[in-house]
C-alpha cells in the first residue's frame, strides 16, 4: 500500500497546474513541484512496491529497487536544476513541458509492468513536444511534428511487442526477456527508437537543437536515459547491444567534428555517450550494469551542464553557430567557466564522468572484450576533444571580433548561473567523492570499482594530454576541418532522399499501370459487360423468336415490329402473361428433354 | 532572440594556440609517459587485462592516434558531406521558393 505520494503524480499535477497560474505564483509553483518531487524520492523506502488495478490488469505502478531509485534520484535532481534554469523566462509551455517530461520519465522508471511503462513512455513524447514548441519558431514546430511522428511509430512498435507478449502468455512484468520471438524483437526495437540507435535515432540530432534553451536540458535528460534503463531492465547481457552500442560510440563522431551548430555537436556527442551505456547493457555483468547506472547518473549531470551553458549563449547571443560567437567567453565568463566544468566532467579524473566511464571500460576489460575496450577508449578521447575542446573553443574562445554578436551582451541571468553552478558543483562532488552517494546507490554492491588508482589516473591524464596536444597541433597547422555551415546529412539522408525517390518511382510505375488498367477495365470491360447485361438477354430472345416467326409465316414488316416489341419488353422485363407462360412451358420441355437424354 | 545565419566571413575555427600552451601540453604528455615508465620499472601492478596495456605510454599513444584518426577522417569526409549538405539546402530553398 502506498505510504507516500507517487513522485510522478507530483510532477504531472504540477504540469497541469503551473500553466494556469501567472507571474510569480507560476514561478513559485514551478519551483515547488520538483522540490516536492525530490522530497517524494526520500519518502519512498528502497524496495517498496505499489500495486494498482486497472480494468483486468494488476499493475505495479512503483517498484523502488536500487536501480530505479538511482535513476529516479538523478531525474529528480536535474528536473529541479532545470526548473531553476528556465524559471527566469517564466514560459508556461517550457515549465509545463519540463514537469510533464520529468513526471513521465519518473513514472516509466518506477514502472514494474509493461502497461504502466507504456503509458508513461508515450507521455514522454508529449513533454518533449512541449519543450520543442517552447522555442516558438516555425522550425521548432516542424521539428516537433517530426519528433512526434518518429516517437509515435516507436510507441506503436513497443505496444505491438507488449500486446504479442501478453497474447502469448508472457505476463505483464517489466522484467528480463530473452531476445527470441516477435514480441521480444518488437519491444527491443521500440526501446531502440528512444535510445537513438543507428538508423532509428536520426530524430535526435535533427530535433534537439530546435528546442528552447531549457527545453533541451529536459530533452537530453529523460528520453534516451529512460530507454537505456528499459534496455537494462529487459535485455541485460544481450550481445546485439554491444554491437549497437559500439556503433553508437563511433558513428556520430565525424558529424560532431564537422557540425557548425554547437548544440547539434552536443546532440551527436550525446548519442556517443548513450552508446557507452547501451554497450554496457550488452555486456550485462554486475560491474557493467553498475557502470550503466553510474553513467546514466553522471552523464545526465554533465550533459545538462554543457547544454545549460550553450543554452545561455543561445539566449544571450541568439546563435550557437561556429563563427557567430567571437568574444562570447569575455562577455560570459561564468558561463564559460561552467562549460569548462562540464567539459572536464566528460572524462577527466576528479570529475563525475571519469568515475562512470571507468566502470564501463573496466567491465569490458574484465570480460576480455578487447575490441570493445578499444572502441570505448577511442570514443572517450574523441568525445573529450569534440564536446570538450572543440565546442569550448568555438563557443567561448573564438577570439574577438568587431562585428561579433556577443558584443555588448552580459553573462547569463542569475537563475541560469545558479543552476549551472549547482550542476558544476555536483559534477565535481560526484567525481571527487564517488563513495559519498553515487557508489552506495549502485544496484550491485558486490561489483564496485575504484577508479582512483595511481596507474589509472595517470594513464587517463596522459591520454587526455596527448589528445589535446594533437588537437592543438592540428589547430596550429590549420589541419582542423572547417565546420560545414548547412545541415549535415546523416542516416536520415537515406530516407529523406529515398522517400521522394520512392514517390517518383511509384508515380512513374504505378500511375501508368493504374491508367492502363483503368482504360481496359473501366473504359472497356465494364461498359461492355454493362451493355451485355442490359441488351444481351433481349437480343437472345429475338434471335430465338426470329426463326419461329418465320416458320409461323409472319411477313418481314410484321417480324420487324414483333422483334422491336419483344426487345423492348425483354429489356424492361414486362412480358404478356401468355408469352411468359409459353416460355415457361418451353423451358420445362427443354428441361424434361435434357433429363431423359441425360438419363439415357 | 532568434538565431540567424552565420556570416561566412567570420572566423570558423578558434585562433591558434600560443607556443606556451603547446609546450605545456607536450611537457605534460612526456612527463606522464615517463611517469608510466617509472611505474612499470618500479614493479607497480596496473592489473592489465590486455597485452597492449603493458606497453609504457600506451594510453598517450592511443589517445594521440585516436585524435589523429578522428581529425583525418573528418577532413576526408568533409568534402562529400558538405556537397550533399549544399545540394540538400539548394533543393530545400528551391522547394520553399516553389511554395
XYZ file of C-alpha atoms in Angstrom:
699
model
C 0.000 0.000 0.000
C 1.315 3.494 -0.787
C 2.557 5.387 2.241
C 3.574 8.457 0.252
C 2.596 10.253 -2.944
C 3.835 8.681 -6.180
C 6.640 11.032 -7.325
C 5.347 11.004 -10.874
C 1.970 12.356 -9.766
C 3.657 15.336 -8.116
C 5.153 16.379 -11.457
C 2.078 15.597 -13.543
C -0.254 17.559 -11.256
C 2.279 20.377 -11.265
C 2.442 20.322 -15.067
C -1.339 20.689 -15.186
C -1.436 23.453 -12.573
C 1.543 25.643 -13.497
C 0.224 26.984 -16.847
C -2.967 28.137 -15.110
C -1.030 30.486 -12.847
C 0.519 33.854 -13.642
C 3.688 35.778 -12.806
C 5.473 34.971 -9.568
C 2.799 32.488 -8.478
C 3.631 30.415 -11.545
C 7.350 30.610 -10.804
C 6.826 29.637 -7.167
C 4.609 26.692 -8.088
C 7.016 25.555 -10.802
C 9.877 25.572 -8.314
C 7.836 23.883 -5.605
C 6.883 20.922 -7.798
C 10.396 19.470 -8.424
C 11.332 20.274 -4.818
C 8.366 18.185 -3.660
C 9.317 15.545 -6.217
C 12.765 15.295 -4.670
C 11.178 15.026 -1.209
C 8.906 12.281 -2.527
C 12.035 10.397 -3.565
C 13.309 10.476 0.004
C 9.904 9.375 1.306
C 9.998 6.119 -0.661
C 11.824 3.259 1.041
C 14.133 1.259 -1.217
C 12.391 -1.983 -2.083
C 8.848 -0.562 -1.917
C 6.314 -1.974 -4.382
C 2.962 -0.281 -5.016
C 0.239 -2.003 -6.970
C -2.994 -0.788 -8.522
C -5.759 -2.388 -10.555
C -6.730 -1.039 -13.985
C -9.505 -2.911 -15.849
C -8.432 -6.545 -15.561
C -4.729 -5.737 -15.103
C -2.859 -5.816 -11.803
C -0.329 -3.051 -12.297
C 2.890 -2.411 -10.418
C 2.930 1.375 -10.517
C 6.031 1.684 -8.354
C 8.973 -0.660 -7.981
C 11.589 1.124 -5.922
C 14.577 -1.180 -6.281
C 18.099 0.334 -6.138
C 18.481 0.776 -9.910
C 15.131 2.549 -10.244
C 15.880 4.699 -7.195
C 19.256 5.796 -8.604
C 17.687 6.900 -11.886
C 14.765 8.479 -10.044
C 17.229 10.459 -7.901
C 19.137 11.968 -10.807
C 15.914 12.692 -12.716
C 14.509 14.472 -9.672
C 17.741 16.433 -9.146
C 18.021 17.534 -12.778
C 14.348 18.439 -13.052
C 14.883 20.754 -10.071
C 18.057 22.234 -11.579
C 16.413 22.508 -14.991
C 13.415 24.286 -13.500
C 15.698 26.770 -11.736
C 17.417 27.269 -15.107
C 14.179 28.045 -17.002
C 12.438 29.906 -14.186
C 13.579 33.342 -15.356
C 11.808 33.034 -18.706
C 8.611 32.039 -16.885
C 7.314 30.430 -20.070
C 4.279 28.277 -19.191
C 4.957 25.953 -22.118
C 8.564 25.331 -21.115
C 7.747 24.918 -17.420
C 4.793 22.620 -18.021
C 6.717 20.674 -20.674
C 9.654 20.150 -18.333
C 7.444 18.978 -15.469
C 5.349 16.714 -17.688
C 8.541 15.284 -19.140
C 10.072 14.670 -15.710
C 6.868 13.114 -14.357
C 6.582 10.799 -17.354
C 10.222 9.702 -17.177
C 9.975 9.072 -13.445
C 6.735 7.124 -13.939
C 8.383 4.982 -16.616
C 11.442 4.321 -14.446
C 9.345 3.313 -11.449
C 7.013 1.119 -13.527
C 7.015 -2.548 -12.675
C 4.816 -3.688 -15.532
C 4.630 -3.082 -19.260
C 1.249 -1.323 -19.221
C 2.415 1.338 -16.762
C 5.692 1.632 -18.647
C 3.899 2.164 -21.952
C 1.531 4.819 -20.589
C 4.401 6.904 -19.225
C 6.561 6.111 -22.276
C 4.024 7.790 -24.552
C 3.659 10.765 -22.235
C 7.400 11.373 -22.561
C 6.776 12.287 -26.183
C 4.246 14.943 -25.205
C 6.711 16.502 -22.779
C 9.384 16.616 -25.470
C 6.995 18.176 -27.975
C 6.148 20.953 -25.498
C 9.872 21.580 -24.933
C 10.319 21.926 -28.704
C 7.304 24.175 -29.136
C 8.621 26.390 -26.336
C 11.252 27.684 -28.789
C 8.319 29.376 -30.555
C 9.591 29.443 -34.093
C 8.425 27.616 -37.220
C 11.479 25.352 -37.462
C 10.838 24.150 -33.904
C 7.198 23.437 -34.779
C 8.277 21.321 -37.746
C 10.857 19.531 -35.578
C 8.127 18.836 -33.002
C 5.998 17.241 -35.713
C 8.903 15.063 -36.883
C 9.670 14.110 -33.282
C 6.031 13.224 -32.686
C 5.816 11.051 -35.803
C 9.003 9.104 -35.074
C 8.137 8.520 -31.439
C 4.558 7.546 -32.189
C 5.948 4.969 -34.594
C 8.351 3.752 -31.903
C 5.465 3.641 -29.430
C 3.343 1.588 -31.804
C 6.201 -0.889 -32.268
C 6.607 -1.150 -28.495
C 2.861 -1.546 -27.978
C 2.749 -4.281 -30.614
C 5.563 -6.095 -28.789
C 3.787 -5.783 -25.444
C 0.499 -6.994 -26.977
C 2.139 -10.020 -28.607
C 3.990 -10.751 -25.348
C 0.728 -10.596 -23.388
C -1.137 -12.594 -26.006
C 1.431 -15.368 -25.867
C 1.049 -15.611 -22.086
C 4.256 -13.727 -21.327
C 2.720 -11.722 -18.489
C 2.893 -8.045 -17.669
C 6.112 -7.901 -15.655
C 8.543 -5.257 -16.917
C 11.451 -7.584 -16.461
C 14.102 -9.641 -18.199
C 13.047 -11.185 -21.523
C 15.144 -13.340 -23.859
C 15.551 -11.803 -27.307
C 13.578 -14.541 -29.034
C 10.308 -14.310 -30.904
C 8.342 -11.434 -32.375
C 7.290 -9.935 -29.037
C 10.835 -9.552 -27.721
C 12.132 -8.135 -31.005
C 9.321 -5.589 -31.198
C 9.915 -4.463 -27.615
C 13.672 -4.347 -28.356
C 13.113 -2.144 -31.413
C 10.576 0.004 -29.566
C 13.222 0.777 -26.948
C 15.736 1.327 -29.746
C 13.773 4.263 -31.153
C 14.056 6.173 -27.878
C 17.643 5.081 -27.277
C 18.557 6.687 -30.639
C 20.121 3.600 -32.139
C 21.769 3.920 -35.543
C 19.130 4.247 -38.301
C 16.338 4.633 -35.701
C 17.922 7.621 -33.975
C 18.203 10.310 -36.644
C 15.472 12.190 -34.786
C 17.901 13.152 -32.023
C 20.403 15.393 -33.822
C 17.549 16.514 -36.081
C 15.245 17.818 -33.358
C 17.273 18.535 -30.220
C 18.937 21.720 -31.485
C 15.483 23.158 -32.257
C 14.363 23.025 -28.605
C 14.385 26.042 -26.332
C 17.473 26.555 -24.157
C 15.889 24.997 -21.084
C 13.741 22.578 -23.038
C 16.854 20.904 -24.388
C 18.135 20.300 -20.857
C 14.986 18.273 -20.174
C 15.019 16.561 -23.567
C 18.628 15.463 -23.302
C 17.990 14.082 -19.819
C 14.894 11.965 -20.000
C 14.168 10.168 -23.277
C 17.412 8.352 -24.017
C 18.182 7.571 -20.362
C 14.717 6.104 -19.821
C 15.301 3.932 -22.880
C 18.713 2.790 -21.616
C 17.129 1.986 -18.258
C 14.402 -0.030 -20.005
C 17.024 -1.929 -22.023
C 18.978 -2.671 -18.851
C 15.798 -4.000 -17.243
C 14.658 -6.223 -20.082
C 17.707 -7.130 -22.200
C 20.822 -7.121 -19.977
C 23.650 -9.189 -21.413
C 22.198 -9.234 -24.931
C 25.255 -9.381 -27.255
C 23.499 -7.426 -30.028
C 23.514 -4.427 -27.706
C 27.314 -4.459 -27.524
C 27.485 -4.114 -31.312
C 24.777 -1.429 -31.363
C 26.461 0.437 -28.514
C 29.860 0.410 -30.230
C 28.262 1.653 -33.453
C 26.640 4.478 -31.478
C 30.012 5.364 -29.961
C 31.722 5.614 -33.357
C 29.169 6.722 -35.952
C 28.325 10.242 -34.749
C 31.947 11.347 -34.281
C 32.687 12.644 -37.782
C 29.446 14.623 -37.776
C 30.315 16.058 -34.377
C 33.705 17.080 -35.788
C 32.147 18.925 -38.756
C 28.861 20.310 -37.456
C 28.630 24.059 -37.041
C 25.569 24.211 -34.752
C 27.209 23.611 -31.400
C 24.076 22.273 -29.699
C 23.862 19.737 -32.527
C 27.516 18.825 -31.857
C 26.448 18.035 -28.302
C 23.500 16.041 -29.655
C 25.923 13.865 -31.647
C 28.126 13.525 -28.567
C 25.053 12.530 -26.562
C 24.481 9.647 -28.972
C 28.121 8.675 -28.462
C 27.690 8.658 -24.688
C 24.419 6.713 -24.825
C 26.409 4.225 -26.914
C 28.648 3.620 -23.880
C 25.559 2.808 -21.832
C 23.994 0.554 -24.477
C 27.256 -1.362 -24.849
C 27.390 -1.693 -21.051
C 23.873 -3.149 -21.013
C 25.015 -5.612 -23.661
C 27.996 -6.681 -21.537
C 25.484 -7.405 -18.808
C 27.793 -8.197 -15.881
C 27.241 -6.728 -12.434
C 30.050 -4.231 -12.960
C 28.797 -3.328 -16.441
C 25.261 -2.670 -15.173
C 26.696 -0.646 -12.290
C 28.638 1.291 -14.934
C 25.446 1.847 -16.920
C 23.630 3.116 -13.832
C 26.560 5.329 -12.845
C 26.936 6.691 -16.369
C 23.222 7.488 -16.585
C 23.692 9.474 -13.374
C 26.899 11.250 -14.373
C 26.031 11.867 -17.998
C 22.718 13.434 -17.049
C 24.644 15.832 -14.817
C 27.449 16.927 -17.107
C 25.391 16.876 -20.270
C 22.813 19.114 -18.578
C 25.639 21.468 -17.590
C 27.063 21.617 -21.135
C 23.615 22.274 -22.604
C 22.751 24.848 -19.964
C 25.892 26.791 -20.834
C 25.226 26.672 -24.573
C 21.553 27.473 -23.926
C 22.634 30.573 -22.011
C 24.758 31.572 -25.032
C 21.793 30.963 -27.340
C 19.554 33.142 -25.191
C 22.099 35.958 -24.961
C 23.794 35.905 -28.366
C 20.942 34.475 -30.440
C 23.070 31.815 -32.079
C 25.256 28.856 -31.206
C 26.806 28.517 -34.642
C 30.543 28.362 -35.124
C 31.627 31.712 -36.458
C 28.954 33.725 -34.642
C 30.447 33.558 -31.191
C 33.648 35.578 -31.174
C 34.098 37.275 -27.817
C 31.490 35.187 -26.019
C 33.991 33.934 -23.447
C 34.851 37.504 -22.475
C 31.193 38.559 -22.401
C 30.026 35.497 -20.445
C 32.970 34.416 -18.270
C 30.981 32.479 -15.665
C 29.051 30.599 -18.322
C 32.370 29.753 -19.998
C 33.768 28.554 -16.683
C 30.750 26.318 -16.087
C 31.067 24.935 -19.610
C 34.670 24.028 -18.820
C 33.447 22.204 -15.700
C 31.059 20.237 -17.911
C 33.801 19.556 -20.455
C 36.144 18.353 -17.729
C 33.381 16.117 -16.380
C 33.332 14.126 -19.612
C 36.343 12.041 -18.673
C 38.861 13.977 -16.592
C 39.826 12.456 -13.237
C 38.166 14.106 -10.232
C 35.038 14.819 -12.257
C 31.997 12.575 -12.450
C 32.308 11.159 -15.986
C 35.695 9.666 -15.192
C 34.157 7.526 -12.441
C 31.313 6.127 -14.522
C 33.217 5.636 -17.778
C 35.993 3.853 -15.902
C 33.430 1.318 -14.660
C 32.232 0.600 -18.190
C 35.780 0.350 -19.524
C 36.718 -1.961 -16.644
C 33.664 -4.138 -17.313
C 34.709 -4.536 -20.951
C 38.310 -5.261 -19.928
C 37.374 -7.774 -17.225
C 35.218 -9.590 -19.754
C 38.264 -9.660 -22.083
C 36.363 -7.804 -24.805
C 39.467 -6.292 -26.395
C 37.769 -4.671 -29.389
C 35.003 -3.213 -27.225
C 37.602 -1.815 -24.813
C 39.446 -0.072 -27.637
C 36.219 1.325 -29.124
C 35.177 2.722 -25.736
C 38.635 4.195 -25.206
C 38.604 5.775 -28.667
C 35.100 7.137 -28.082
C 36.064 8.592 -24.716
C 39.054 10.502 -26.100
C 37.100 11.593 -29.169
C 34.177 12.987 -27.207
C 36.583 14.823 -24.897
C 38.041 16.521 -27.979
C 34.688 17.286 -29.587
C 32.291 18.185 -26.772
C 35.123 19.402 -24.629
C 37.812 21.198 -26.592
C 36.101 21.836 -29.923
C 32.827 23.236 -28.585
C 34.528 25.143 -25.768
C 36.916 26.785 -28.243
C 34.257 27.613 -30.820
C 31.734 28.845 -28.258
C 33.872 30.739 -25.798
C 37.401 31.158 -27.090
C 36.952 32.172 -30.710
C 38.956 35.325 -30.178
C 37.492 38.793 -30.561
C 35.521 40.164 -33.461
C 34.332 43.707 -34.013
C 31.062 42.550 -35.552
C 30.591 39.737 -33.044
C 27.035 39.004 -31.990
C 28.353 38.604 -28.453
C 29.488 42.233 -28.312
C 27.532 44.101 -25.676
C 25.953 41.021 -24.112
C 26.311 40.209 -20.457
C 26.677 36.918 -18.646
C 23.730 34.560 -18.138
C 20.929 35.663 -15.784
C 21.148 34.748 -12.110
C 18.768 31.782 -12.284
C 20.751 30.187 -15.090
C 24.054 30.843 -13.320
C 22.679 29.310 -10.116
C 21.513 26.189 -11.952
C 24.841 25.872 -13.768
C 26.814 26.477 -10.571
C 24.905 23.809 -8.664
C 25.266 21.323 -11.519
C 29.001 22.051 -11.793
C 29.368 21.506 -8.067
C 27.609 18.129 -8.335
C 29.851 17.107 -11.262
C 32.896 17.845 -9.149
C 31.478 16.415 -5.925
C 30.492 13.096 -7.516
C 33.877 12.949 -9.232
C 35.941 13.669 -6.133
C 33.825 11.703 -3.689
C 32.059 8.960 -5.636
C 31.672 6.988 -2.418
C 29.597 9.763 -0.825
C 26.363 8.849 -2.566
C 26.889 7.540 -6.106
C 28.602 4.240 -5.301
C 26.251 3.316 -2.405
C 23.294 3.812 -4.753
C 24.561 1.402 -7.424
C 22.384 -1.671 -7.969
C 25.058 -4.347 -7.450
C 27.062 -3.634 -4.310
C 29.177 -6.747 -4.895
C 30.612 -5.365 -8.153
C 32.037 -1.952 -7.336
C 35.116 -0.450 -8.980
C 37.663 2.002 -7.665
C 38.662 4.332 -10.496
C 41.174 6.194 -8.358
C 44.260 4.039 -8.624
C 47.550 5.758 -9.386
C 48.032 3.895 -12.651
C 44.538 4.567 -13.957
C 44.562 8.262 -13.086
C 47.987 8.846 -14.633
C 47.015 6.867 -17.754
C 43.881 8.949 -18.130
C 45.709 12.244 -17.709
C 48.363 11.091 -20.190
C 45.704 10.172 -22.743
C 43.815 13.451 -22.365
C 47.008 15.497 -22.590
C 48.149 13.631 -25.717
C 44.747 14.004 -27.401
C 44.660 17.710 -26.562
C 48.204 18.099 -27.891
C 47.255 16.577 -31.249
C 44.141 18.765 -31.394
C 46.101 21.959 -30.675
C 48.789 20.974 -33.148
C 46.155 20.396 -35.820
C 44.633 23.766 -34.975
C 48.018 25.433 -35.135
C 48.843 23.892 -38.508
C 45.397 24.595 -39.950
C 44.561 20.909 -40.257
C 41.264 21.122 -38.406
C 38.352 20.622 -40.797
C 36.241 23.769 -41.042
C 32.660 23.389 -39.828
C 30.059 22.732 -42.521
C 27.508 25.510 -42.390
C 24.490 23.632 -43.706
C 22.677 20.637 -42.228
C 24.988 17.622 -42.385
C 23.390 14.578 -43.978
C 23.184 11.598 -41.652
C 21.436 8.275 -41.933
C 18.229 10.297 -42.296
C 19.603 11.358 -45.688
C 18.714 7.874 -46.953
C 15.062 8.273 -46.167
C 14.897 11.997 -46.818
C 16.240 11.290 -50.326
C 14.775 7.801 -50.542
C 11.259 8.987 -49.712
C 10.924 11.372 -52.663
C 12.724 8.833 -54.887
C 10.197 6.188 -53.892
C 7.394 8.628 -54.615
C 8.828 9.382 -58.062
C 9.288 5.669 -58.798
C 5.756 4.960 -57.642
C 4.498 7.848 -59.738
C 6.276 6.602 -62.859
C 5.466 2.908 -62.452
C 2.193 2.544 -60.591
C 0.356 5.520 -62.085
C 0.784 4.393 -65.750
C -0.233 0.891 -64.687
C -3.244 2.359 -62.969
C -4.137 4.347 -66.118
C -3.801 1.265 -68.360
C -5.958 -0.841 -66.063
C -8.439 1.987 -65.881
C -8.614 2.193 -69.681
C -9.023 -1.568 -70.016
C -11.426 -2.249 -67.192
C -13.283 0.997 -66.602
C -13.263 2.151 -70.218
C -13.678 -1.196 -71.986
C -14.641 -4.255 -69.984
C -17.195 -2.765 -67.625
C -19.203 -0.867 -70.291
C -19.168 -3.998 -72.495
C -20.421 -6.105 -69.617
C -22.998 -3.487 -68.824
C -24.168 -3.409 -72.419
C -24.325 -7.189 -72.491
C -26.293 -7.423 -69.269
C -28.648 -4.715 -70.459
C -29.260 -5.863 -74.059
C -27.837 -9.391 -74.247
C -30.987 -11.148 -72.988
C -33.413 -9.286 -75.268
C -31.134 -9.936 -78.277
C -31.006 -13.661 -77.438
C -34.791 -13.702 -77.137
C -35.104 -12.047 -80.547
C -32.622 -14.498 -82.001
C -34.651 -17.366 -80.632
C -38.054 -15.999 -81.779
C -36.969 -14.902 -85.289
C -36.968 -18.406 -86.834
C -40.222 -19.238 -85.015
C -41.972 -16.219 -86.548
C -40.565 -17.201 -89.929
C -41.970 -20.752 -89.535
C -45.281 -19.274 -88.483
C -45.252 -17.344 -91.798
C -45.088 -13.807 -90.471
C -44.192 -11.231 -93.090
C -40.946 -9.253 -92.812
C -42.533 -5.948 -91.600
C -44.543 -7.820 -89.012
C -41.495 -9.764 -87.897
C -39.594 -6.467 -87.505
C -42.387 -4.955 -85.411
C -42.597 -8.090 -83.282
C -38.822 -8.099 -82.820
C -38.883 -4.447 -81.688
C -41.729 -5.126 -79.281
C -40.022 -8.215 -77.882
C -36.746 -6.344 -77.460
C -38.458 -3.550 -75.526
C -40.377 -5.968 -73.332
C -37.356 -8.194 -72.661
C -35.276 -5.121 -71.782
C -37.870 -3.815 -69.357
C -38.784 -7.324 -68.150
C -42.502 -6.908 -68.945
C -43.964 -9.785 -70.933
C -47.630 -10.628 -71.514
C -48.681 -13.450 -69.221
C -49.335 -15.727 -72.180
C -45.840 -15.335 -73.556
C -44.308 -15.831 -70.092
C -46.340 -18.996 -69.693
C -45.270 -20.151 -73.145
C -41.621 -19.539 -72.298
C -42.060 -21.397 -69.017
C -43.583 -24.336 -70.852
C -40.755 -24.284 -73.407
C -38.211 -24.187 -70.574
C -39.886 -27.066 -68.767
C -40.000 -29.019 -72.020
C -36.346 -28.425 -72.597
C -35.502 -29.481 -69.030
C -37.555 -32.644 -69.394
C -35.871 -33.439 -72.701
C -32.424 -32.879 -71.172
C -33.382 -35.066 -68.214
C -34.319 -38.008 -70.401
C -31.456 -37.557 -72.822
C -29.010 -37.207 -69.914
C -30.599 -40.242 -68.129
C -30.023 -42.483 -71.135
C 16.388 36.315 -29.758
C 16.042 34.272 -32.909
C 19.059 32.519 -34.297
C 20.319 33.898 -37.551
C 22.511 32.589 -40.326
C 26.184 32.877 -39.602
C 28.455 35.131 -41.571
C 30.905 33.026 -43.589
C 33.480 35.794 -43.434
C 33.791 35.356 -39.672
C 36.427 33.000 -38.303
C 35.132 29.407 -38.310
C 37.862 27.990 -36.125
C 39.319 29.300 -32.894
C 42.554 31.275 -33.069
C 45.616 29.029 -32.969
C 47.027 28.424 -29.520
C 50.229 30.005 -28.392
C 53.548 28.217 -28.101
C 53.297 28.172 -24.329
C 50.152 26.031 -24.369
C 51.632 23.608 -26.872
C 54.869 23.343 -24.939
C 52.918 22.809 -21.701
C 50.855 20.026 -23.220
C 53.889 18.361 -24.766
C 55.675 18.564 -21.437
C 52.679 17.134 -19.568
C 52.309 14.276 -22.045
C 56.020 13.470 -21.971
C 56.119 13.682 -18.179
C 53.126 11.376 -17.765
C 54.564 8.841 -20.221
C 57.859 8.944 -18.303
C 55.922 8.508 -15.053
C 54.183 5.462 -16.563
C 57.573 4.007 -17.467
C 58.802 4.594 -13.915
C 55.711 2.867 -12.518
C 56.312 -0.146 -14.732
C 60.021 -0.281 -13.877
C 59.185 0.036 -10.185
C 57.003 -3.071 -10.473
C 53.679 -1.234 -9.951
C 50.891 -3.629 -10.943
C 48.232 -1.919 -13.056
C 46.275 -5.186 -13.393
C 46.351 -5.146 -17.188
C 43.757 -7.247 -18.992
C 45.271 -6.947 -22.467
C 48.879 -7.196 -23.671
C 48.867 -3.652 -25.051
C 48.181 -2.231 -21.589
C 51.656 -3.413 -20.539
C 53.277 -1.043 -23.081
C 54.629 2.109 -21.427
C 52.724 5.175 -22.599
C 50.070 3.113 -24.326
C 47.232 5.453 -23.321
C 49.060 8.548 -24.528
C 49.925 6.936 -27.857
C 46.419 5.537 -28.324
C 44.814 8.894 -27.473
C 47.118 10.744 -29.891
C 46.327 8.218 -32.625
C 42.606 8.441 -31.841
C 42.685 12.224 -32.189
C 44.661 11.999 -35.427
C 42.358 9.359 -36.922
C 39.265 11.332 -35.929
C 40.521 14.575 -37.428
C 41.818 12.867 -40.574
C 38.510 11.040 -41.005
C 36.586 14.276 -40.584
C 38.829 16.029 -43.138
C 38.376 13.151 -45.562
C 34.601 13.081 -45.272
C 34.115 16.827 -45.116
C 34.003 17.370 -48.880
C 31.342 14.740 -49.736
C 29.243 15.616 -46.703
C 29.446 19.323 -47.444
C 28.478 18.671 -51.076
C 25.445 16.640 -50.028
C 24.533 19.269 -47.484
C 24.769 22.059 -50.068
C 22.623 20.085 -52.521
C 20.005 19.415 -49.846
C 19.969 23.060 -48.889
C 19.626 24.207 -52.511
C 16.742 21.790 -53.049
C 15.070 22.874 -49.829
C 15.366 26.526 -50.840
C 14.037 25.662 -54.301
C 11.110 23.833 -52.724
C 10.342 26.756 -50.444
C 10.519 29.153 -53.376
C 8.013 26.977 -55.283
C 5.619 27.133 -52.344
